[in-house]
Structure formats: C-alpha cells, structure tokens
PDB file of C-alpha atoms in Angstrom:
ATOM      1  CA  LYS A   1      66.499 106.693  41.048  1.00 88.00           C
ATOM      2  CA  ASN A   2      68.466 103.336  41.024  1.00 94.00           C
ATOM      3  CA  ARG A   3      66.503 101.863  38.831  1.00 94.00           C
ATOM      4  CA  SER A   4      68.237  97.907  39.789  1.00 96.00           C
ATOM      5  CA  VAL A   5      66.257  98.274  43.219  1.00 97.00           C
ATOM      6  CA  THR A   6      63.228 100.659  42.453  1.00 96.00           C
ATOM      7  CA  ASP A   7      61.982  99.446  39.382  1.00 94.00           C
ATOM      8  CA  CYS A   8      60.191  95.992  38.541  1.00 94.00           C
ATOM      9  CA  PHE A   9      59.792  94.126  35.175  1.00 93.00           C
ATOM     10  CA  GLU A  10      58.333  90.446  34.308  1.00 94.00           C
ATOM     11  CA  PRO A  11      62.200  88.658  33.650  1.00 94.00           C
ATOM     12  CA  GLY A  12      60.182  86.513  30.478  1.00 93.00           C
ATOM     13  CA  ALA A  13      62.857  83.569  29.744  1.00 94.00           C
ATOM     14  CA  THR A  14      65.572  84.557  32.070  1.00 95.00           C
ATOM     15  CA  PHE A  15      63.320  83.203  35.036  1.00 97.00           C
ATOM     16  CA  LYS A  16      63.526  79.825  33.199  1.00 97.00           C
ATOM     17  CA  VAL A  17      66.561  79.037  35.173  1.00 98.00           C
ATOM     18  CA  PHE A  18      64.883  78.769  38.473  1.00 97.00           C
ATOM     19  CA  PRO A  19      61.951  75.834  37.843  1.00 97.00           C
ATOM     20  CA  LEU A  20      64.446  74.567  35.947  1.00 98.00           C
ATOM     21  CA  ALA A  21      67.193  74.235  39.273  1.00 98.00           C
ATOM     22  CA  ALA A  22      64.370  73.757  41.794  1.00 97.00           C
ATOM     23  CA  ALA A  23      63.066  70.339  39.736  1.00 97.00           C
ATOM     24  CA  LEU A  24      66.861  69.258  39.514  1.00 97.00           C
ATOM     25  CA  GLU A  25      67.107  69.945  43.174  1.00 97.00           C
ATOM     26  CA  MET A  26      64.191  67.963  43.942  1.00 96.00           C
ATOM     27  CA  GLY A  27      64.863  64.983  41.885  1.00 96.00           C
ATOM     28  CA  ALA A  28      61.898  66.073  39.420  1.00 96.00           C
ATOM     29  CA  VAL A  29      64.017  65.537  36.285  1.00 97.00           C
ATOM     30  CA  ASN A  30      66.817  64.609  35.268  1.00 96.00           C
ATOM     31  CA  THR A  31      69.391  65.911  32.580  1.00 97.00           C
ATOM     32  CA  GLU A  32      69.046  62.875  30.542  1.00 96.00           C
ATOM     33  CA  GLU A  33      65.567  62.617  30.099  1.00 96.00           C
ATOM     34  CA  LYS A  34      63.914  64.388  26.709  1.00 97.00           C
ATOM     35  CA  VAL A  35      60.682  66.730  26.921  1.00 97.00           C
ATOM     36  CA  PHE A  36      58.088  66.788  24.043  1.00 98.00           C
ATOM     37  CA  CYS A  37      57.701  70.342  23.339  1.00 97.00           C
ATOM     38  CA  GLU A  38      54.759  69.582  21.163  1.00 97.00           C
ATOM     39  CA  ASN A  39      56.042  71.564  17.679  1.00 97.00           C
ATOM     40  CA  GLY A  40      55.445  74.818  19.023  1.00 94.00           C
ATOM     41  CA  ALA A  41      51.846  74.641  20.522  1.00 97.00           C
ATOM     42  CA  TYR A  42      50.420  72.801  23.652  1.00 97.00           C
ATOM     43  CA  ARG A  43      47.098  73.080  25.159  1.00 97.00           C
ATOM     44  CA  TYR A  44      47.541  73.301  28.711  1.00 95.00           C
ATOM     45  CA  ALA A  45      44.465  73.741  31.097  1.00 92.00           C
ATOM     46  CA  GLY A  46      42.170  75.221  28.947  1.00 93.00           C
ATOM     47  CA  LYS A  47      44.503  77.772  27.538  1.00 95.00           C
ATOM     48  CA  VAL A  48      47.323  76.847  24.700  1.00 96.00           C
ATOM     49  CA  ILE A  49      50.845  77.851  25.164  1.00 96.00           C
ATOM     50  CA  HIS A  50      53.741  78.650  22.385  1.00 96.00           C
ATOM     51  CA  ASP A  51      56.591  78.609  21.630  1.00 95.00           C
ATOM     52  CA  THR A  52      58.614  81.082  19.228  1.00 90.00           C
ATOM     53  CA  HIS A  53      60.079  77.867  17.536  1.00 93.00           C
ATOM     54  CA  ARG A  54      58.533  74.321  16.731  1.00 96.00           C
ATOM     55  CA  TYR A  55      60.179  71.804  18.494  1.00 97.00           C
ATOM     56  CA  GLY A  56      60.206  68.063  19.365  1.00 97.00           C
ATOM     57  CA  TRP A  57      61.555  66.005  21.474  1.00 98.00           C
ATOM     58  CA  LEU A  58      64.410  68.071  23.882  1.00 97.00           C
ATOM     59  CA  THR A  59      66.295  67.075  26.209  1.00 97.00           C
ATOM     60  CA  VAL A  60      65.816  68.947  29.382  1.00 97.00           C
ATOM     61  CA  PRO A  61      69.013  70.869  29.341  1.00 97.00           C
ATOM     62  CA  GLU A  62      68.103  71.872  25.584  1.00 97.00           C
ATOM     63  CA  VAL A  63      64.739  73.227  27.076  1.00 97.00           C
ATOM     64  CA  LEU A  64      66.677  75.683  28.526  1.00 96.00           C
ATOM     65  CA  LYS A  65      69.273  75.899  25.628  1.00 95.00           C
ATOM     66  CA  TYR A  66      66.349  76.855  23.159  1.00 95.00           C
ATOM     67  CA  SER A  67      64.399  78.743  25.800  1.00 94.00           C
ATOM     68  CA  SER A  68      61.020  76.525  25.147  1.00 96.00           C
ATOM     69  CA  ASN A  69      57.650  77.737  27.310  1.00 97.00           C
ATOM     70  CA  ILE A  70      56.424  74.475  26.585  1.00 98.00           C
ATOM     71  CA  GLY A  71      59.463  72.422  27.929  1.00 98.00           C
ATOM     72  CA  ILE A  72      59.794  74.497  31.246  1.00 98.00           C
ATOM     73  CA  THR A  73      55.931  74.169  31.414  1.00 97.00           C
ATOM     74  CA  LYS A  74      56.148  70.726  31.674  1.00 97.00           C
ATOM     75  CA  ILE A  75      59.345  70.472  33.520  1.00 97.00           C
ATOM     76  CA  ASN A  76      57.470  72.762  36.086  1.00 96.00           C
ATOM     77  CA  ASP A  77      54.657  70.448  36.272  1.00 95.00           C
ATOM     78  CA  ARG A  78      56.511  67.787  37.731  1.00 95.00           C
ATOM     79  CA  MET A  79      57.078  69.940  40.889  1.00 94.00           C
ATOM     80  CA  GLU A  80      53.562  69.917  44.035  1.00 93.00           C
ATOM     81  CA  ALA A  81      52.966  73.699  43.885  1.00 91.00           C
ATOM     82  CA  GLY A  82      53.862  74.522  47.392  1.00 92.00           C
ATOM     83  CA  ARG A  83      57.327  73.020  46.624  1.00 91.00           C
ATOM     84  CA  PHE A  84      57.818  75.370  43.690  1.00 92.00           C
ATOM     85  CA  HIS A  85      56.480  78.384  45.570  1.00 94.00           C
ATOM     86  CA  GLU A  86      58.767  77.373  48.380  1.00 95.00           C
ATOM     87  CA  MET A  87      61.857  77.859  45.973  1.00 95.00           C
ATOM     88  CA  ILE A  88      60.888  80.678  44.365  1.00 94.00           C
ATOM     89  CA  ARG A  89      60.375  82.311  48.033  1.00 96.00           C
ATOM     90  CA  ALA A  90      64.040  80.726  48.394  1.00 97.00           C
ATOM     91  CA  PHE A  91      65.714  82.090  45.780  1.00 98.00           C
ATOM     92  CA  GLY A  92      64.609  85.727  47.249  1.00 97.00           C
ATOM     93  CA  PHE A  93      61.796  86.823  45.034  1.00 97.00           C
ATOM     94  CA  GLY A  94      58.737  88.655  46.739  1.00 95.00           C
ATOM     95  CA  THR A  95      61.119  89.817  48.880  1.00 96.00           C
ATOM     96  CA  ARG A  96      63.897  92.927  49.624  1.00 97.00           C
ATOM     97  CA  THR A  97      67.739  91.699  49.546  1.00 96.00           C
ATOM     98  CA  GLY A  98      68.577  94.015  52.397  1.00 94.00           C
ATOM     99  CA  ILE A  99      71.437  95.889  50.582  1.00 96.00           C
ATOM    100  CA  GLU A 100      72.511  98.880  51.812  1.00 93.00           C
ATOM    101  CA  LEU A 101      70.580 101.743  49.166  1.00 94.00           C
ATOM    102  CA  GLN A 102      67.429 103.759  49.753  1.00 93.00           C
ATOM    103  CA  GLY A 103      64.394 102.608  48.056  1.00 95.00           C
ATOM    104  CA  GLU A 104      64.592  99.035  47.671  1.00 97.00           C
ATOM    105  CA  VAL A 105      61.311  97.538  46.710  1.00 97.00           C
ATOM    106  CA  PRO A 106      59.840  93.503  47.118  1.00 97.00           C
ATOM    107  CA  GLY A 107      58.818  92.814  43.801  1.00 95.00           C
ATOM    108  CA  LEU A 108      55.844  91.602  43.160  1.00 94.00           C
ATOM    109  CA  ALA A 109      55.608  87.224  43.240  1.00 94.00           C
ATOM    110  CA  PRO A 110      52.371  85.031  43.275  1.00 91.00           C
ATOM    111  CA  SER A 111      51.282  84.142  46.402  1.00 92.00           C
ATOM    112  CA  ARG A 112      50.971  80.453  47.745  1.00 91.00           C
ATOM    113  CA  THR A 113      47.793  80.005  46.815  1.00 92.00           C
ATOM    114  CA  GLY A 114      47.991  82.125  43.486  1.00 87.00           C
ATOM    115  CA  PHE A 115      49.794  78.717  42.179  1.00 89.00           C
ATOM    116  CA  ASP A 116      46.651  76.864  42.863  1.00 89.00           C
ATOM    117  CA  SER A 117      46.052  77.898  39.204  1.00 93.00           C
ATOM    118  CA  ARG A 118      47.856  75.237  37.309  1.00 93.00           C
ATOM    119  CA  PHE A 119      47.650  77.829  34.271  1.00 94.00           C
ATOM    120  CA  ARG A 120      49.278  80.656  36.619  1.00 94.00           C
ATOM    121  CA  ARG A 121      52.393  78.116  37.328  1.00 95.00           C
ATOM    122  CA  ALA A 122      52.785  77.380  34.436  1.00 96.00           C
ATOM    123  CA  THR A 123      53.039  81.215  32.957  1.00 95.00           C
ATOM    124  CA  VAL A 124      55.539  82.000  36.132  1.00 96.00           C
ATOM    125  CA  SER A 125      57.540  78.974  35.101  1.00 96.00           C
ATOM    126  CA  PHE A 126      58.554  81.222  31.751  1.00 95.00           C
ATOM    127  CA  GLY A 127      58.343  84.765  33.817  1.00 95.00           C
ATOM    128  CA  GLN A 128      55.104  85.571  33.327  1.00 94.00           C
ATOM    129  CA  GLY A 129      52.682  87.088  36.400  1.00 92.00           C
ATOM    130  CA  ILE A 130      55.798  87.627  38.329  1.00 95.00           C
ATOM    131  CA  SER A 131      57.700  91.112  38.613  1.00 95.00           C
ATOM    132  CA  LEU A 132      61.426  91.410  39.844  1.00 96.00           C
ATOM    133  CA  THR A 133      64.101  93.998  40.429  1.00 97.00           C
ATOM    134  CA  PRO A 134      67.301  93.613  38.855  1.00 97.00           C
ATOM    135  CA  LEU A 135      69.213  93.548  41.901  1.00 98.00           C
ATOM    136  CA  GLN A 136      66.877  90.006  42.216  1.00 98.00           C
ATOM    137  CA  VAL A 137      67.592  88.674  39.336  1.00 98.00           C
ATOM    138  CA  ALA A 138      71.595  89.178  39.368  1.00 98.00           C
ATOM    139  CA  THR A 139      71.551  87.610  43.408  1.00 98.00           C
ATOM    140  CA  ALA A 140      68.722  84.238  42.393  1.00 98.00           C
ATOM    141  CA  MET A 141      71.515  83.752  39.261  1.00 98.00           C
ATOM    142  CA  SER A 142      74.530  84.349  41.431  1.00 98.00           C
ATOM    143  CA  ALA A 143      72.744  81.474  43.960  1.00 98.00           C
ATOM    144  CA  ALA A 144      71.962  79.667  41.083  1.00 98.00           C
ATOM    145  CA  VAL A 145      75.988  79.450  39.952  1.00 98.00           C
ATOM    146  CA  ASN A 146      77.600  79.785  43.044  1.00 98.00           C
ATOM    147  CA  GLY A 147      77.301  76.728  44.823  1.00 97.00           C
ATOM    148  CA  GLY A 148      74.203  76.669  45.865  1.00 98.00           C
ATOM    149  CA  LYS A 149      74.245  79.905  48.243  1.00 98.00           C
ATOM    150  CA  VAL A 150      72.303  83.065  48.368  1.00 98.00           C
ATOM    151  CA  MET A 151      74.257  86.108  49.266  1.00 97.00           C
ATOM    152  CA  LYS A 152      73.771  89.107  50.868  1.00 97.00           C
ATOM    153  CA  PRO A 153      74.558  91.951  48.088  1.00 97.00           C
ATOM    154  CA  TYR A 154      76.492  94.747  49.317  1.00 96.00           C
ATOM    155  CA  VAL A 155      77.828  97.829  47.733  1.00 95.00           C
ATOM    156  CA  VAL A 156      80.433  99.573  50.578  1.00 94.00           C
ATOM    157  CA  ARG A 157      83.479  97.343  51.001  1.00 93.00           C
ATOM    158  CA  GLU A 158      85.029  99.948  54.120  1.00 94.00           C
ATOM    159  CA  VAL A 159      84.723 102.851  55.868  1.00 95.00           C
ATOM    160  CA  LEU A 160      87.599 104.978  57.200  1.00 96.00           C
ATOM    161  CA  ASP A 161      87.325 107.856  59.442  1.00 95.00           C
ATOM    162  CA  PRO A 162      89.627 110.711  59.539  1.00 95.00           C
ATOM    163  CA  GLU A 163      92.726 109.006  60.866  1.00 94.00           C
ATOM    164  CA  GLY A 164      92.326 106.016  58.178  1.00 94.00           C
ATOM    165  CA  LYS A 165      90.721 103.904  61.110  1.00 96.00           C
ATOM    166  CA  ILE A 166      88.472 100.714  59.553  1.00 96.00           C
ATOM    167  CA  VAL A 167      84.886 101.816  61.383  1.00 95.00           C
ATOM    168  CA  PHE A 168      83.003  99.606  58.633  1.00 93.00           C
ATOM    169  CA  ARG A 169      83.910  96.730  56.844  1.00 93.00           C
ATOM    170  CA  GLY A 170      81.251  94.966  54.225  1.00 93.00           C
ATOM    171  CA  GLU A 171      81.624  91.534  53.653  1.00 94.00           C
ATOM    172  CA  PRO A 172      80.013  88.558  51.892  1.00 94.00           C
ATOM    173  CA  THR A 173      77.061  87.033  54.175  1.00 96.00           C
ATOM    174  CA  GLU A 174      75.394  83.635  53.182  1.00 97.00           C
ATOM    175  CA  LEU A 175      71.321  84.201  53.841  1.00 97.00           C
ATOM    176  CA  ARG A 176      70.494  80.427  53.377  1.00 97.00           C
ATOM    177  CA  ARG A 177      71.413  77.698  50.876  1.00 97.00           C
ATOM    178  CA  VAL A 178      69.198  77.160  48.197  1.00 97.00           C
ATOM    179  CA  LEU A 179      70.842  74.460  45.849  1.00 98.00           C
ATOM    180  CA  SER A 180      73.336  71.613  46.136  1.00 98.00           C
ATOM    181  CA  PRO A 181      76.949  72.216  45.032  1.00 98.00           C
ATOM    182  CA  ARG A 182      75.813  69.488  42.544  1.00 98.00           C
ATOM    183  CA  THR A 183      72.984  71.253  41.425  1.00 98.00           C
ATOM    184  CA  SER A 184      74.417  74.424  40.898  1.00 98.00           C
ATOM    185  CA  ALA A 185      77.249  72.467  38.880  1.00 98.00           C
ATOM    186  CA  THR A 186      74.856  71.020  36.839  1.00 98.00           C
ATOM    187  CA  MET A 187      73.326  74.611  36.009  1.00 98.00           C
ATOM    188  CA  ARG A 188      76.093  75.804  35.144  1.00 98.00           C
ATOM    189  CA  GLU A 189      77.095  73.403  32.661  1.00 97.00           C
ATOM    190  CA  ILE A 190      73.795  73.831  31.618  1.00 97.00           C
ATOM    191  CA  LEU A 191      73.759  77.559  31.229  1.00 97.00           C
ATOM    192  CA  GLY A 192      77.047  77.446  29.034  1.00 96.00           C
ATOM    193  CA  LYS A 193      75.278  75.372  26.321  1.00 95.00           C
ATOM    194  CA  VAL A 194      72.857  78.395  25.865  1.00 94.00           C
ATOM    195  CA  VAL A 195      76.165  80.483  24.868  1.00 94.00           C
ATOM    196  CA  GLN A 196      79.081  78.191  23.706  1.00 88.00           C
ATOM    197  CA  GLU A 197      77.177  75.872  21.735  1.00 84.00           C
ATOM    198  CA  ASP A 198      73.951  77.030  19.103  1.00 88.00           C
ATOM    199  CA  GLY A 199      71.736  78.165  21.975  1.00 88.00           C
ATOM    200  CA  THR A 200      70.159  81.442  22.201  1.00 88.00           C
ATOM    201  CA  GLY A 201      72.981  83.041  23.761  1.00 90.00           C
ATOM    202  CA  THR A 202      75.789  82.761  21.204  1.00 92.00           C
ATOM    203  CA  GLN A 203      76.311  86.478  20.901  1.00 93.00           C
ATOM    204  CA  ALA A 204      77.496  86.460  24.511  1.00 94.00           C
ATOM    205  CA  ARG A 205      80.599  84.961  23.640  1.00 94.00           C
ATOM    206  CA  ILE A 206      83.944  86.053  25.113  1.00 95.00           C
ATOM    207  CA  LYS A 207      87.316  85.377  23.823  1.00 93.00           C
ATOM    208  CA  GLY A 208      89.651  84.083  26.593  1.00 94.00           C
ATOM    209  CA  PHE A 209      86.348  82.698  28.747  1.00 95.00           C
ATOM    210  CA  LEU A 210      83.920  80.161  28.863  1.00 95.00           C
ATOM    211  CA  VAL A 211      80.538  82.205  29.809  1.00 96.00           C
ATOM    212  CA  GLY A 212      77.145  80.897  30.769  1.00 97.00           C
ATOM    213  CA  GLY A 213      73.993  82.723  30.827  1.00 97.00           C
ATOM    214  CA  LYS A 214      70.427  83.467  29.616  1.00 96.00           C
ATOM    215  CA  THR A 215      68.692  85.368  27.164  1.00 92.00           C
ATOM    216  CA  GLY A 216      64.915  86.979  28.215  1.00 88.00           C
ATOM    217  CA  PRO A 217      62.937  88.747  25.903  1.00 83.00           C
ATOM    218  CA  ALA A 218      59.509  89.550  27.531  1.00 85.00           C
ATOM    219  CA  GLN A 219      56.567  91.188  26.747  1.00 84.00           C
ATOM    220  CA  LYS A 220      55.705  94.403  28.392  1.00 85.00           C
ATOM    221  CA  VAL A 221      52.374  94.705  29.791  1.00 82.00           C
ATOM    222  CA  GLU A 222      50.477  97.912  28.677  1.00 80.00           C
ATOM    223  CA  GLU A 223      49.764 100.646  31.661  1.00 78.00           C
ATOM    224  CA  GLY A 224      45.907 100.746  32.307  1.00 75.00           C
ATOM    225  CA  THR A 225      44.908  97.950  30.364  1.00 78.00           C
ATOM    226  CA  GLY A 226      46.489  95.044  32.676  1.00 77.00           C
ATOM    227  CA  LYS A 227      47.191  93.347  28.775  1.00 83.00           C
ATOM    228  CA  TYR A 228      50.658  92.254  27.243  1.00 86.00           C
ATOM    229  CA  SER A 229      51.450  94.622  24.532  1.00 84.00           C
ATOM    230  CA  PRO A 230      51.681  93.187  20.913  1.00 81.00           C
ATOM    231  CA  SER A 231      54.544  95.347  20.425  1.00 83.00           C
ATOM    232  CA  LYS A 232      56.340  96.298  23.423  1.00 87.00           C
ATOM    233  CA  ARG A 233      59.007  94.154  24.872  1.00 88.00           C
ATOM    234  CA  VAL A 234      61.677  94.370  27.648  1.00 91.00           C
ATOM    235  CA  ALA A 235      64.991  92.518  26.475  1.00 91.00           C
ATOM    236  CA  SER A 236      67.420  90.836  28.832  1.00 93.00           C
ATOM    237  CA  PHE A 237      70.492  88.300  29.200  1.00 95.00           C
ATOM    238  CA  ILE A 238      72.047  87.550  32.657  1.00 97.00           C
ATOM    239  CA  GLY A 239      75.526  86.132  32.364  1.00 97.00           C
ATOM    240  CA  PHE A 240      78.632  85.411  34.177  1.00 98.00           C
ATOM    241  CA  LEU A 241      82.109  84.095  33.608  1.00 97.00           C
ATOM    242  CA  PRO A 242      84.282  82.192  34.028  1.00 97.00           C
ATOM    243  CA  LEU A 243      81.937  79.341  33.859  1.00 96.00           C
ATOM    244  CA  HIS A 244      83.545  76.710  36.120  1.00 95.00           C
ATOM    245  CA  ASP A 245      84.244  79.168  38.565  1.00 96.00           C
ATOM    246  CA  PRO A 246      82.245  81.959  38.181  1.00 97.00           C
ATOM    247  CA  GLU A 247      83.655  85.704  39.458  1.00 97.00           C
ATOM    248  CA  LEU A 248      82.083  88.135  37.522  1.00 98.00           C
ATOM    249  CA  LEU A 249      78.008  88.110  36.973  1.00 98.00           C
ATOM    250  CA  ILE A 250      76.324  90.717  34.423  1.00 98.00           C
ATOM    251  CA  LEU A 251      72.447  91.634  33.754  1.00 97.00           C
ATOM    252  CA  VAL A 252      71.886  93.653  30.982  1.00 96.00           C
ATOM    253  CA  VAL A 253      68.141  94.908  30.571  1.00 94.00           C
ATOM    254  CA  ILE A 254      67.214  97.193  27.463  1.00 92.00           C
ATOM    255  CA  ASP A 255      63.666  98.730  27.875  1.00 90.00           C
ATOM    256  CA  GLU A 256      61.544  98.615  25.055  1.00 88.00           C
ATOM    257  CA  PRO A 257      64.262  97.801  22.504  1.00 85.00           C
ATOM    258  CA  ARG A 258      63.954  98.896  18.687  1.00 81.00           C
ATOM    259  CA  GLY A 259      64.389  96.428  15.790  1.00 73.00           C
ATOM    260  CA  GLN A 260      65.422  93.244  17.346  1.00 69.00           C
ATOM    261  CA  VAL A 261      63.632  92.516  19.898  1.00 66.00           C
ATOM    262  CA  TYR A 262      65.294  89.238  21.422  1.00 63.00           C
ATOM    263  CA  GLY A 263      67.617  89.074  24.922  1.00 59.00           C
ATOM    264  CA  GLY A 264      70.483  87.264  21.940  1.00 70.00           C
ATOM    265  CA  VAL A 265      70.327  89.880  19.530  1.00 77.00           C
ATOM    266  CA  GLY A 266      70.277  93.038  21.772  1.00 82.00           C
ATOM    267  CA  ALA A 267      71.114  92.582  25.557  1.00 91.00           C
ATOM    268  CA  ALA A 268      73.675  89.519  25.050  1.00 92.00           C
ATOM    269  CA  PRO A 269      76.267  91.513  22.224  1.00 92.00           C
ATOM    270  CA  ALA A 270      75.726  94.798  25.182  1.00 93.00           C
ATOM    271  CA  PHE A 271      76.883  91.845  27.932  1.00 95.00           C
ATOM    272  CA  ASN A 272      79.669  90.868  25.484  1.00 95.00           C
ATOM    273  CA  GLN A 273      81.050  94.151  25.760  1.00 95.00           C
ATOM    274  CA  ILE A 274      80.723  94.988  29.320  1.00 97.00           C
ATOM    275  CA  ALA A 275      81.709  91.845  30.535  1.00 96.00           C
ATOM    276  CA  GLY A 276      84.959  91.640  28.483  1.00 95.00           C
ATOM    277  CA  LYS A 277      86.028  95.390  29.656  1.00 96.00           C
ATOM    278  CA  THR A 278      85.285  94.505  33.134  1.00 97.00           C
ATOM    279  CA  ALA A 279      87.168  91.019  33.208  1.00 97.00           C
ATOM    280  CA  ASP A 280      89.905  92.987  32.390  1.00 96.00           C
ATOM    281  CA  TYR A 281      89.473  95.800  34.486  1.00 97.00           C
ATOM    282  CA  LEU A 282      89.167  93.531  37.391  1.00 96.00           C
ATOM    283  CA  GLY A 283      92.000  91.251  36.498  1.00 97.00           C
ATOM    284  CA  ILE A 284      90.340  88.042  35.920  1.00 97.00           C
ATOM    285  CA  PRO A 285      92.506  85.661  33.984  1.00 95.00           C
ATOM    286  CA  PRO A 286      91.546  84.434  30.439  1.00 94.00           C
ATOM    287  CA  THR A 287      90.387  80.156  31.230  1.00 92.00           C
ATOM    288  CA  GLU A 288      90.624  79.300  27.683  1.00 87.00           C
ATOM    289  CA  ALA A 289      93.410  79.895  24.986  1.00 78.00           C
ATOM    290  CA  VAL A 290      92.678  82.524  22.417  1.00 66.00           C
ATOM    291  CA  ALA A 291      94.472  81.849  18.934  1.00 53.00           C
ATOM    292  CA  SER A 292      96.828  84.775  17.517  1.00 50.00           C
ATOM    293  CA  ALA A 293      96.510  86.478  14.419  1.00 44.00           C
ATOM    294  CA  PRO A 294      99.023  84.827  11.861  1.00 46.00           C
ATOM    295  CA  SER A 295     102.128  86.780  11.685  1.00 43.00           C
ATOM    296  CA  ARG A 296     103.151  88.616   8.186  1.00 44.00           C
ATOM    297  CA  ALA A 297     106.402  87.668   6.261  1.00 41.00           C
TER     298      ALA A 297
END
C-alpha cells in the first residue's frame, strides 16, 4: 500500500505551522510580539502543558523556531474556536486531497464542537489529537509557502495513445486560497529561521540553498489503550527549497526511530541527503554561493 495516502499519523510539532499561519492571517498576532512561555510549564484549562526546554519570552517567530508548545497554545488562544476550525478545514485536513491514487483516506480532524474544549484546541495546535496522511501535511505546507494557494496534488503528467497523441494531461489546479501572499512570505521567512539560524532544524541545511522547514517529534498512541506511549515516537521533518521561491518540498517521516527521537536529529539529516540529490536531478540551480576549497600549492 502507498503509506503516503493510506496511513495516518499525529504530526506533532510540524502542525504548529498552521495555527501560526492562521493567527497571522487573521491579524491575531504579529511577528514583533513576544509571548511568555512560562519557563517550560503552563497550567491551562485545568491541566499542565510542557515544553521540552525552558523558555521565557519568545518572539512569535521564535515560538516556531524553538517549537514551544506553550507559545503556540497562547497564540492559538488568540483565535476564536470557529475560525481556527475553518482554517484547519481550509488547509485540507480531514478531507481527501483527490489525488489519482487508490486507497486515500481523509484522516481524522476534530469537529467544530470538538473545539469547544480549550484544552483540545491547545493540543491540536501542537499536533496532538489530529491524525493526518503524509500527503495532507505536504499539501498544506505547500500552501503555506507557495503564496497561500491549496493545490490539488497529482501524479500523472500525461498519457499518450499508441500513436503518441496526448489523451490526458495533468496540470496544476488551484482549489482555494487559504493565506494571502504576504502571510505566506512571512511564513517562509519564519520557517527559514528554523533551519538557517539556531532553530530545531539546522541539520537540514544544504550547501548552495537557503532552506525552510519544521521538525516534528510526536508521541505515538499505543494500540488498544488510547494513551500516549512513554517511549514510542514518530520523528518527522518537512522542508522546502529554495527558501524565497520554493520548487521542491519533501516530508520525511520515521516511525519509531531508535536512539535520538527528535525530527531535527533523525529526519532532518535524511531530508538533507534526499533534497540535495533531488535538487540536482531536477536541475534546480543553487541560490547561494558555495565557498570552494582552497587549492593546494
């Protein structure tokens, strides 16, 4: 089976891209604001939300750069529940993409009434309590960085008859606009900081390109219990290049990685190797100068 359309997973931190993009689009936050991240533990709606590291004040871009659960919860809290649900649906979560492959499933996204729970909204904002196919995640991330357009994914470029005449041609189809070009450009800049500066995705850097992306460690739900496993994880990284005019987007998902379980350590280096070779194969020209090795006398 084709796991990119038949299997679902909880995306974890990669999903933080979408509530942040939605909040920026709605004007609920701006990139100059700072969010207090409670030094790693935040009592919210009767429960405690934790960050992997202790952060105090972070700017809105830094919330994504350092992947703060607390920060994205506070940003998500700026949006009315119904609007957040509308944005999730607009990005395509909970519905099939319509790609011409057999067995595609719609995934599982909370209903509108499910978002009446503040804690449920919070957990969804950092990628828990929502189950998506890899193709849905890739399609939505493409919309976040391509200028804001949700495109219908397709595989077949063209079909020829025995005489060589084209009988079918696959072409890009815009389904709807979910972000303004301005918000999309802001998201590219923020996602570039995740990789290019000291964010969680630095191991995804590729010589000759500025790269943007997001890491996504996520806990797995144990079969039969409905509870999160204390040890089993899914590590992911989704990235794109060139940063300012994306042509290539790749999602790497590692099920139950051994050793290092974080997306920035396991999945980001895999992205680095795959994307570098793919860019070369597709003839995507480098956008950054690469220093040559000094010649030996």
